[in-house]
Amino acid sequence: MSSIKSFITNRPILSAILITISWFVVIMLFTGMATSLLKKDFGDSTTTLTGHLAGIILILTLLWRLGWLKGAGISQLGTYQVWLISIGGTLYFALTSLYSFYGTFRFDVSTLTNFSSTGNIIIANVSNCMGEEILFRGAFLYILIRYWGNSGKGRIKSVLLASGFFAIFHILHVVFYGHSLTSTLLLVLEIFIISIWWASMVLKGGSIWPAFFAHFVVNTVIALQGINHPINQPEFQVYIKLLLFSLPLGIIGIWMTTKLPVKQENLT
């Protein structure tokens, strides 16, 4: 593993991109295999779960072999201060997301009684959000921090690049979900901003789990509300509102990132 660690340390951006591509290929491969073996539709909750679990195992195995599970924020829960920040920000963004998509701040709890749909949504979002956090706010961000340093400038560059790459990855919504290019680009910008918020919590608390909580809760609330309530406005308007509501969290994320104390990373 020493040669792999050396390559990642000396070529962090290329390494992060290659790891991300490998992660995506593994997800697609195992999802396809599960689809064929189980004779289910591609995108079924079971096949999707299989693919994402394979991707999670790939990244966790790599981080474990490199001795980076702690550095990448996987093996610790984070500080209570960051959890309070996460809970507060999640409540704000969940409510404003409901308003952006459905025109209401009220979550319809009756959707929870549809056990089949609710269970599938929760399982899918757990695996999807966990995989993305382990990769982008865990491995990807840590690789960049090791290279650019845990100073103000190094953190900002790392957060912006990790968030940008995660956001650009969502351009695939055009292919997989049939979204218009304009709406998808707005979504990409919104995800870039909210990703800064998630990354800042990882750096402040040394753990991906407060960010996973924020990511999972908001995605799940939006999806569950959609069981009984259709989106009542064009996607373009939804993402404009979501973008505006995400701006305060993105600004706070930048501020938190610049205010963290300088730490020296061990590159061994």
Tab-separated table of C-alpha atoms in Angstrom:
chain	number	residue	atom	x	y	z
A	1	MET	CA	0.000	0.000	0.000
A	2	SER	CA	2.997	2.315	0.351
A	3	SER	CA	3.135	2.918	-3.407
A	4	ILE	CA	-0.593	3.752	-3.486
A	5	LYS	CA	-0.199	6.113	-0.532
A	6	SER	CA	2.739	7.804	-2.237
A	7	PHE	CA	0.786	8.224	-5.474
A	8	ILE	CA	-2.226	9.703	-3.657
A	9	THR	CA	-0.019	12.026	-1.608
A	10	ASN	CA	1.872	13.358	-4.629
A	11	ARG	CA	-1.056	13.483	-7.075
A	12	PRO	CA	-4.066	14.258	-4.869
A	13	ILE	CA	-6.455	15.702	-7.461
A	14	LEU	CA	-5.847	12.943	-9.999
A	15	SER	CA	-6.102	10.349	-7.225
A	16	ALA	CA	-9.379	11.761	-5.917
A	17	ILE	CA	-10.836	11.748	-9.430
A	18	LEU	CA	-9.688	8.171	-10.083
A	19	ILE	CA	-11.113	7.000	-6.749
A	20	THR	CA	-14.431	8.687	-7.548
A	21	ILE	CA	-14.583	7.078	-10.996
A	22	SER	CA	-13.757	3.679	-9.475
A	23	TRP	CA	-16.478	4.166	-6.866
A	24	PHE	CA	-19.050	5.019	-9.536
A	25	VAL	CA	-18.045	2.073	-11.744
A	26	VAL	CA	-18.312	-0.339	-8.801
A	27	ILE	CA	-21.789	0.986	-7.942
A	28	MET	CA	-22.999	0.606	-11.522
A	29	LEU	CA	-21.391	-2.835	-11.863
A	30	PHE	CA	-22.894	-4.289	-8.702
A	31	THR	CA	-26.260	-2.640	-9.334
A	32	GLY	CA	-26.290	-4.246	-12.764
A	33	MET	CA	-25.271	-7.625	-11.381
A	34	ALA	CA	-27.997	-7.476	-8.733
A	35	THR	CA	-30.525	-6.449	-11.379
A	36	SER	CA	-29.633	-9.493	-13.477
A	37	LEU	CA	-29.401	-12.027	-10.651
A	38	LEU	CA	-32.521	-10.888	-8.800
A	39	LYS	CA	-34.475	-10.209	-12.008
A	40	LYS	CA	-35.534	-6.765	-10.857
A	41	ASP	CA	-35.660	-3.415	-12.614
A	42	PHE	CA	-32.479	-1.339	-12.754
A	43	GLY	CA	-32.902	1.270	-10.018
A	44	ASP	CA	-35.023	-0.955	-7.783
A	45	SER	CA	-34.331	-0.257	-4.093
A	46	THR	CA	-32.701	-3.669	-3.571
A	47	THR	CA	-30.366	-3.406	-6.547
A	48	THR	CA	-29.522	0.212	-5.742
A	49	LEU	CA	-28.710	-0.732	-2.157
A	50	THR	CA	-26.430	-3.525	-3.404
A	51	GLY	CA	-24.520	-1.119	-5.638
A	52	HIS	CA	-24.079	1.551	-2.989
A	53	LEU	CA	-22.972	-0.958	-0.357
A	54	ALA	CA	-20.305	-2.198	-2.755
A	55	GLY	CA	-19.127	1.389	-3.278
A	56	ILE	CA	-19.027	2.026	0.470
A	57	ILE	CA	-17.013	-1.134	1.081
A	58	LEU	CA	-14.533	-0.120	-1.638
A	59	ILE	CA	-13.817	3.300	-0.096
A	60	LEU	CA	-13.763	2.046	3.503
A	61	THR	CA	-11.355	-0.741	2.573
A	62	LEU	CA	-9.029	1.738	0.850
A	63	LEU	CA	-9.084	4.144	3.817
A	64	TRP	CA	-8.552	1.287	6.272
A	65	ARG	CA	-5.580	-0.098	4.347
A	66	LEU	CA	-4.039	3.382	4.167
A	67	GLY	CA	-4.642	3.975	7.895
A	68	TRP	CA	-6.822	7.017	7.172
A	69	LEU	CA	-10.163	6.055	8.719
A	70	LYS	CA	-9.692	8.493	11.608
A	71	GLY	CA	-8.174	11.269	9.504
A	72	ALA	CA	-11.052	11.042	7.028
A	73	GLY	CA	-13.573	11.377	9.870
A	74	ILE	CA	-15.020	7.881	9.571
A	75	SER	CA	-14.156	6.349	12.939
A	76	GLN	CA	-15.253	9.197	15.227
A	77	LEU	CA	-18.630	10.817	15.849
A	78	GLY	CA	-17.581	14.464	16.139
A	79	THR	CA	-18.002	17.073	18.853
A	80	TYR	CA	-21.335	17.949	20.455
A	81	GLN	CA	-20.916	21.556	19.282
A	82	VAL	CA	-20.855	20.444	15.638
A	83	TRP	CA	-23.847	18.179	16.219
A	84	LEU	CA	-25.795	21.160	17.569
A	85	ILE	CA	-24.772	23.182	14.525
A	86	SER	CA	-25.788	20.298	12.267
A	87	ILE	CA	-29.196	19.866	13.908
A	88	GLY	CA	-29.958	23.588	13.732
A	89	GLY	CA	-28.871	23.898	10.109
A	90	THR	CA	-30.716	20.712	9.158
A	91	LEU	CA	-33.971	21.949	10.667
A	92	TYR	CA	-33.664	25.221	8.745
A	93	PHE	CA	-32.777	23.584	5.434
A	94	ALA	CA	-35.354	20.787	5.735
A	95	LEU	CA	-38.155	23.309	6.261
A	96	THR	CA	-36.990	25.630	3.482
A	97	SER	CA	-36.562	22.646	1.156
A	98	LEU	CA	-40.158	21.613	1.829
A	99	TYR	CA	-41.249	25.138	0.953
A	100	SER	CA	-39.101	25.171	-2.203
A	101	PHE	CA	-40.489	21.873	-3.500
A	102	TYR	CA	-44.030	21.785	-2.139
A	103	GLY	CA	-44.916	25.336	-1.084
A	104	THR	CA	-45.330	24.456	2.598
A	105	PHE	CA	-43.197	24.364	5.742
A	106	ARG	CA	-45.269	21.476	7.121
A	107	PHE	CA	-44.100	17.881	6.827
A	108	ASP	CA	-46.930	15.422	6.173
A	109	VAL	CA	-46.377	12.735	8.833
A	110	SER	CA	-49.055	10.554	7.234
A	111	THR	CA	-46.454	9.544	4.638
A	112	LEU	CA	-44.740	7.524	7.379
A	113	THR	CA	-47.679	5.121	7.458
A	114	ASN	CA	-46.888	3.930	3.940
A	115	PHE	CA	-44.363	1.446	5.279
A	116	SER	CA	-43.309	-0.046	1.954
A	117	SER	CA	-42.524	3.262	0.234
A	118	THR	CA	-41.127	4.855	3.394
A	119	GLY	CA	-38.822	1.923	4.104
A	120	ASN	CA	-37.471	1.874	0.557
A	121	ILE	CA	-36.823	5.625	0.606
A	122	ILE	CA	-35.054	5.524	3.967
A	123	ILE	CA	-32.870	2.552	3.015
A	124	ALA	CA	-31.972	4.113	-0.339
A	125	ASN	CA	-31.088	7.456	1.235
A	126	VAL	CA	-29.025	5.895	4.026
A	127	SER	CA	-26.858	3.997	1.544
A	128	ASN	CA	-26.679	6.830	-0.989
A	129	CYS	CA	-25.878	9.615	1.478
A	130	MET	CA	-23.448	7.467	3.459
A	131	GLY	CA	-21.557	6.517	0.321
A	132	GLU	CA	-21.327	10.124	-0.855
A	133	GLU	CA	-20.197	11.412	2.537
A	134	ILE	CA	-17.561	8.694	2.971
A	135	LEU	CA	-16.208	9.447	-0.495
A	136	PHE	CA	-16.490	13.217	-0.943
A	137	ARG	CA	-16.409	14.636	2.605
A	138	GLY	CA	-14.300	11.748	3.900
A	139	ALA	CA	-11.688	10.443	1.446
A	140	PHE	CA	-11.768	13.235	-1.168
A	141	LEU	CA	-11.585	16.118	1.324
A	142	TYR	CA	-8.918	14.438	3.458
A	143	ILE	CA	-6.685	13.735	0.444
A	144	LEU	CA	-6.800	17.413	-0.520
A	145	ILE	CA	-6.241	18.647	3.048
A	146	ARG	CA	-3.165	16.436	3.348
A	147	TYR	CA	-1.742	18.032	0.208
A	148	TRP	CA	-2.712	21.694	0.627
A	149	GLY	CA	-2.431	21.778	4.426
A	150	ASN	CA	-4.875	22.370	7.255
A	151	SER	CA	-4.421	26.138	7.185
A	152	GLY	CA	-7.036	28.703	6.199
A	153	LYS	CA	-5.987	28.834	2.547
A	154	GLY	CA	-5.498	25.069	2.263
A	155	ARG	CA	-8.869	24.338	3.833
A	156	ILE	CA	-10.728	26.774	1.571
A	157	LYS	CA	-9.131	25.323	-1.565
A	158	SER	CA	-9.891	21.782	-0.400
A	159	VAL	CA	-13.493	22.553	0.529
A	160	LEU	CA	-14.198	24.386	-2.729
A	161	LEU	CA	-12.671	21.677	-4.924
A	162	ALA	CA	-14.310	18.770	-3.070
A	163	SER	CA	-17.657	20.577	-3.116
A	164	GLY	CA	-17.280	21.516	-6.771
A	165	PHE	CA	-16.484	17.986	-7.863
A	166	PHE	CA	-19.374	16.563	-5.823
A	167	ALA	CA	-21.735	19.134	-7.348
A	168	ILE	CA	-20.570	18.566	-10.934
A	169	PHE	CA	-21.143	14.850	-10.428
A	170	HIS	CA	-24.883	15.677	-10.279
A	171	ILE	CA	-24.871	16.755	-13.924
A	172	LEU	CA	-25.739	13.077	-14.435
A	173	HIS	CA	-29.305	14.021	-13.438
A	174	VAL	CA	-29.759	15.017	-17.074
A	175	VAL	CA	-29.084	11.413	-18.111
A	176	PHE	CA	-30.648	9.420	-15.280
A	177	TYR	CA	-33.675	11.561	-14.385
A	178	GLY	CA	-34.382	13.443	-17.602
A	179	HIS	CA	-33.998	16.876	-16.002
A	180	SER	CA	-33.464	19.860	-18.275
A	181	LEU	CA	-29.924	21.168	-18.553
A	182	THR	CA	-30.911	24.585	-17.127
A	183	SER	CA	-32.571	23.072	-14.060
A	184	THR	CA	-29.667	20.673	-13.552
A	185	LEU	CA	-27.098	23.481	-13.670
A	186	LEU	CA	-29.082	25.355	-11.006
A	187	LEU	CA	-29.149	22.173	-8.933
A	188	VAL	CA	-25.389	21.764	-9.384
A	189	LEU	CA	-24.802	25.317	-8.114
A	190	GLU	CA	-27.110	24.749	-5.138
A	191	ILE	CA	-25.370	21.466	-4.269
A	192	PHE	CA	-21.991	23.201	-4.493
A	193	ILE	CA	-23.116	25.774	-1.919
A	194	ILE	CA	-24.689	23.323	0.517
A	195	SER	CA	-21.662	21.028	0.155
A	196	ILE	CA	-19.485	23.831	1.522
A	197	TRP	CA	-21.677	23.770	4.619
A	198	TRP	CA	-21.360	20.003	4.991
A	199	ALA	CA	-17.578	20.087	4.451
A	200	SER	CA	-17.109	22.836	7.034
A	201	MET	CA	-18.802	20.657	9.660
A	202	VAL	CA	-16.491	17.754	8.806
A	203	LEU	CA	-13.409	19.922	9.262
A	204	LYS	CA	-14.678	21.539	12.447
A	205	GLY	CA	-15.749	18.303	14.159
A	206	GLY	CA	-13.304	15.845	12.581
A	207	SER	CA	-16.177	13.571	11.574
A	208	ILE	CA	-18.389	13.001	8.535
A	209	TRP	CA	-21.386	11.941	10.627
A	210	PRO	CA	-22.922	15.371	11.408
A	211	ALA	CA	-22.732	16.087	7.656
A	212	PHE	CA	-24.240	12.679	6.880
A	213	PHE	CA	-27.098	13.439	9.276
A	214	ALA	CA	-27.799	16.780	7.574
A	215	HIS	CA	-27.558	15.268	4.090
A	216	PHE	CA	-29.731	12.255	4.911
A	217	VAL	CA	-32.487	14.086	6.785
A	218	VAL	CA	-33.061	16.747	4.122
A	219	ASN	CA	-33.019	14.250	1.232
A	220	THR	CA	-35.368	11.917	3.090
A	221	VAL	CA	-37.832	14.617	4.126
A	222	ILE	CA	-38.115	15.822	0.519
A	223	ALA	CA	-38.551	12.274	-0.821
A	224	LEU	CA	-41.118	11.241	1.807
A	225	GLN	CA	-43.202	14.365	1.253
A	226	GLY	CA	-43.285	13.478	-2.431
A	227	ILE	CA	-45.193	10.229	-1.741
A	228	ASN	CA	-48.482	12.104	-1.328
A	229	HIS	CA	-47.666	15.607	-2.575
A	230	PRO	CA	-46.625	16.394	-6.152
A	231	ILE	CA	-44.224	19.244	-6.847
A	232	ASN	CA	-46.539	22.122	-7.749
A	233	GLN	CA	-44.135	24.314	-9.713
A	234	PRO	CA	-41.496	24.008	-12.458
A	235	GLU	CA	-38.110	22.515	-11.499
A	236	PHE	CA	-36.425	25.791	-12.468
A	237	GLN	CA	-38.364	27.702	-9.787
A	238	VAL	CA	-37.768	24.973	-7.204
A	239	TYR	CA	-33.999	25.116	-7.640
A	240	ILE	CA	-33.920	28.922	-7.644
A	241	LYS	CA	-35.614	28.952	-4.229
A	242	LEU	CA	-33.424	26.132	-2.953
A	243	LEU	CA	-30.329	27.985	-4.123
A	244	LEU	CA	-31.324	31.163	-2.292
A	245	PHE	CA	-32.134	29.285	0.925
A	246	SER	CA	-28.786	27.437	0.807
A	247	LEU	CA	-26.728	30.646	0.560
A	248	PRO	CA	-26.747	31.459	4.318
A	249	LEU	CA	-25.452	27.972	5.149
A	250	GLY	CA	-22.762	28.211	2.481
A	251	ILE	CA	-21.605	31.578	3.847
A	252	ILE	CA	-21.535	30.215	7.409
A	253	GLY	CA	-19.584	27.220	6.113
A	254	ILE	CA	-16.914	29.450	4.549
A	255	TRP	CA	-16.703	31.492	7.748
A	256	MET	CA	-16.323	28.368	9.928
A	257	THR	CA	-13.653	26.985	7.614
A	258	THR	CA	-11.530	30.142	7.834
A	259	LYS	CA	-11.853	30.336	11.635
A	260	LEU	CA	-10.574	26.846	12.400
A	261	PRO	CA	-7.169	26.576	14.096
A	262	VAL	CA	-4.202	25.553	11.973
A	263	LYS	CA	-3.206	21.881	12.292
A	264	GLN	CA	-0.314	19.950	10.861
A	265	GLU	CA	-1.255	16.818	8.921
A	266	ASN	CA	0.852	13.692	9.260
A	267	LEU	CA	1.660	12.601	5.694
A	268	THR	CA	3.085	9.223	6.624
